[in-house]
Amino acid sequence: RYVYPRRKIVTTGIHHVWEADLCVLPRYAAANNQAKYILFVIDSFSKKAAATPLLSKRPPDVVQGFKRIMDKDKQSILYGLQ
């Protein structure tokens, strides 16, 4: 079995590098209050993940999703910045 080389992620601490992805789930929108998208955010250092539903992938909606994630995790973000 061949093991592919992985890229290293260089980060100096918590909340320094985040990874984000948008998951498209139109098939399950009826069961999720018409939310067709899920925004996933992962902190590369602590591997802590957060997710929030989005109704569309327009930039204002994605920004609102990031704000919801930041507001929900405000204490640990402020701790990481100190």
PDB file of C-alpha atoms in Angstrom:
ATOM      1  CA  ARG A   1       0.000   0.000   0.000  1.00  0.00           C
ATOM      2  CA  TYR A   2       1.426   3.374  -1.024  1.00  0.00           C
ATOM      3  CA  VAL A   3       1.348   6.158   1.574  1.00  0.00           C
ATOM      4  CA  TYR A   4       1.047   9.565  -0.045  1.00  0.00           C
ATOM      5  CA  PRO A   5       3.109  12.411   1.427  1.00  0.00           C
ATOM      6  CA  ARG A   6       1.088  14.987   3.356  1.00  0.00           C
ATOM      7  CA  ARG A   7       1.650  18.706   3.520  1.00  0.00           C
ATOM      8  CA  LYS A   8       2.571  20.046   6.945  1.00  0.00           C
ATOM      9  CA  ILE A   9       0.509  22.836   8.449  1.00  0.00           C
ATOM     10  CA  VAL A  10       2.645  25.423  10.212  1.00  0.00           C
ATOM     11  CA  THR A  11       0.802  27.316  12.933  1.00  0.00           C
ATOM     12  CA  THR A  12       1.988  29.226  15.978  1.00  0.00           C
ATOM     13  CA  GLY A  13      -0.987  28.589  18.228  1.00  0.00           C
ATOM     14  CA  ILE A  14      -4.717  28.430  18.692  1.00  0.00           C
ATOM     15  CA  HIS A  15      -6.812  30.460  16.211  1.00  0.00           C
ATOM     16  CA  HIS A  16      -3.811  31.259  14.027  1.00  0.00           C
ATOM     17  CA  VAL A  17      -4.787  29.114  11.011  1.00  0.00           C
ATOM     18  CA  TRP A  18      -8.338  27.994  10.297  1.00  0.00           C
ATOM     19  CA  GLU A  19      -9.620  25.688   7.591  1.00  0.00           C
ATOM     20  CA  ALA A  20     -13.138  26.163   6.229  1.00  0.00           C
ATOM     21  CA  ASP A  21     -15.318  24.199   3.856  1.00  0.00           C
ATOM     22  CA  LEU A  22     -18.857  24.476   2.573  1.00  0.00           C
ATOM     23  CA  CYS A  23     -20.859  21.254   2.381  1.00  0.00           C
ATOM     24  CA  VAL A  24     -23.730  21.185  -0.132  1.00  0.00           C
ATOM     25  CA  LEU A  25     -26.737  19.085   0.972  1.00  0.00           C
ATOM     26  CA  PRO A  26     -29.808  20.098  -1.107  1.00  0.00           C
ATOM     27  CA  ARG A  27     -31.396  16.660  -0.705  1.00  0.00           C
ATOM     28  CA  TYR A  28     -31.817  17.180   3.065  1.00  0.00           C
ATOM     29  CA  ALA A  29     -33.023  20.798   2.997  1.00  0.00           C
ATOM     30  CA  ALA A  30     -36.601  19.910   3.955  1.00  0.00           C
ATOM     31  CA  ALA A  31     -35.407  18.195   7.131  1.00  0.00           C
ATOM     32  CA  ASN A  32     -33.013  21.054   8.043  1.00  0.00           C
ATOM     33  CA  ASN A  33     -35.303  24.119   7.966  1.00  0.00           C
ATOM     34  CA  GLN A  34     -34.459  24.724   4.274  1.00  0.00           C
ATOM     35  CA  ALA A  35     -30.713  24.959   5.020  1.00  0.00           C
ATOM     36  CA  LYS A  36     -29.001  23.562   1.916  1.00  0.00           C
ATOM     37  CA  TYR A  37     -25.444  24.273   3.029  1.00  0.00           C
ATOM     38  CA  ILE A  38     -23.310  23.663   6.120  1.00  0.00           C
ATOM     39  CA  LEU A  39     -20.240  25.770   6.874  1.00  0.00           C
ATOM     40  CA  PHE A  40     -17.492  23.779   8.624  1.00  0.00           C
ATOM     41  CA  VAL A  41     -14.566  25.539  10.321  1.00  0.00           C
ATOM     42  CA  ILE A  42     -11.596  23.720  11.908  1.00  0.00           C
ATOM     43  CA  ASP A  43      -8.800  25.255  13.975  1.00  0.00           C
ATOM     44  CA  SER A  44      -5.594  23.711  12.612  1.00  0.00           C
ATOM     45  CA  PHE A  45      -3.743  23.806  15.934  1.00  0.00           C
ATOM     46  CA  SER A  46      -6.325  22.484  18.392  1.00  0.00           C
ATOM     47  CA  LYS A  47      -8.356  20.499  15.793  1.00  0.00           C
ATOM     48  CA  LYS A  48     -11.513  22.010  17.313  1.00  0.00           C
ATOM     49  CA  ALA A  49     -14.358  22.068  14.786  1.00  0.00           C
ATOM     50  CA  ALA A  50     -17.562  24.062  14.475  1.00  0.00           C
ATOM     51  CA  ALA A  51     -20.422  23.940  11.978  1.00  0.00           C
ATOM     52  CA  THR A  52     -23.406  26.144  11.182  1.00  0.00           C
ATOM     53  CA  PRO A  53     -26.260  25.784   8.663  1.00  0.00           C
ATOM     54  CA  LEU A  54     -26.607  28.256   5.785  1.00  0.00           C
ATOM     55  CA  LEU A  55     -29.604  28.932   3.565  1.00  0.00           C
ATOM     56  CA  SER A  56     -27.461  30.021   0.602  1.00  0.00           C
ATOM     57  CA  LYS A  57     -23.792  30.359  -0.254  1.00  0.00           C
ATOM     58  CA  ARG A  58     -23.938  34.063  -1.039  1.00  0.00           C
ATOM     59  CA  PRO A  59     -21.095  36.036   0.592  1.00  0.00           C
ATOM     60  CA  PRO A  60     -23.336  37.881   3.123  1.00  0.00           C
ATOM     61  CA  ASP A  61     -24.776  34.563   4.323  1.00  0.00           C
ATOM     62  CA  VAL A  62     -21.320  32.979   4.658  1.00  0.00           C
ATOM     63  CA  VAL A  63     -20.107  36.005   6.637  1.00  0.00           C
ATOM     64  CA  GLN A  64     -23.122  35.632   8.940  1.00  0.00           C
ATOM     65  CA  GLY A  65     -22.211  31.961   9.398  1.00  0.00           C
ATOM     66  CA  PHE A  66     -18.656  32.889  10.386  1.00  0.00           C
ATOM     67  CA  LYS A  67     -20.028  35.492  12.817  1.00  0.00           C
ATOM     68  CA  ARG A  68     -22.308  32.878  14.424  1.00  0.00           C
ATOM     69  CA  ILE A  69     -19.337  30.538  14.875  1.00  0.00           C
ATOM     70  CA  MET A  70     -17.209  33.336  16.320  1.00  0.00           C
ATOM     71  CA  ASP A  71     -19.949  34.498  18.711  1.00  0.00           C
ATOM     72  CA  LYS A  72     -20.580  30.948  19.912  1.00  0.00           C
ATOM     73  CA  ASP A  73     -16.879  30.413  20.624  1.00  0.00           C
ATOM     74  CA  LYS A  74     -15.939  33.948  21.704  1.00  0.00           C
ATOM     75  CA  GLN A  75     -14.282  32.963  24.984  1.00  0.00           C
ATOM     76  CA  SER A  76     -11.830  30.507  23.461  1.00  0.00           C
ATOM     77  CA  ILE A  77     -11.049  32.896  20.572  1.00  0.00           C
ATOM     78  CA  LEU A  78     -10.215  35.673  23.040  1.00  0.00           C
ATOM     79  CA  TYR A  79      -8.150  33.219  25.093  1.00  0.00           C
ATOM     80  CA  GLY A  80      -6.203  32.184  21.980  1.00  0.00           C
ATOM     81  CA  LEU A  81      -5.412  35.812  21.099  1.00  0.00           C
ATOM     82  CA  GLN A  82      -3.928  36.691  24.483  1.00  0.00           C
TER      83      GLN A  82
END
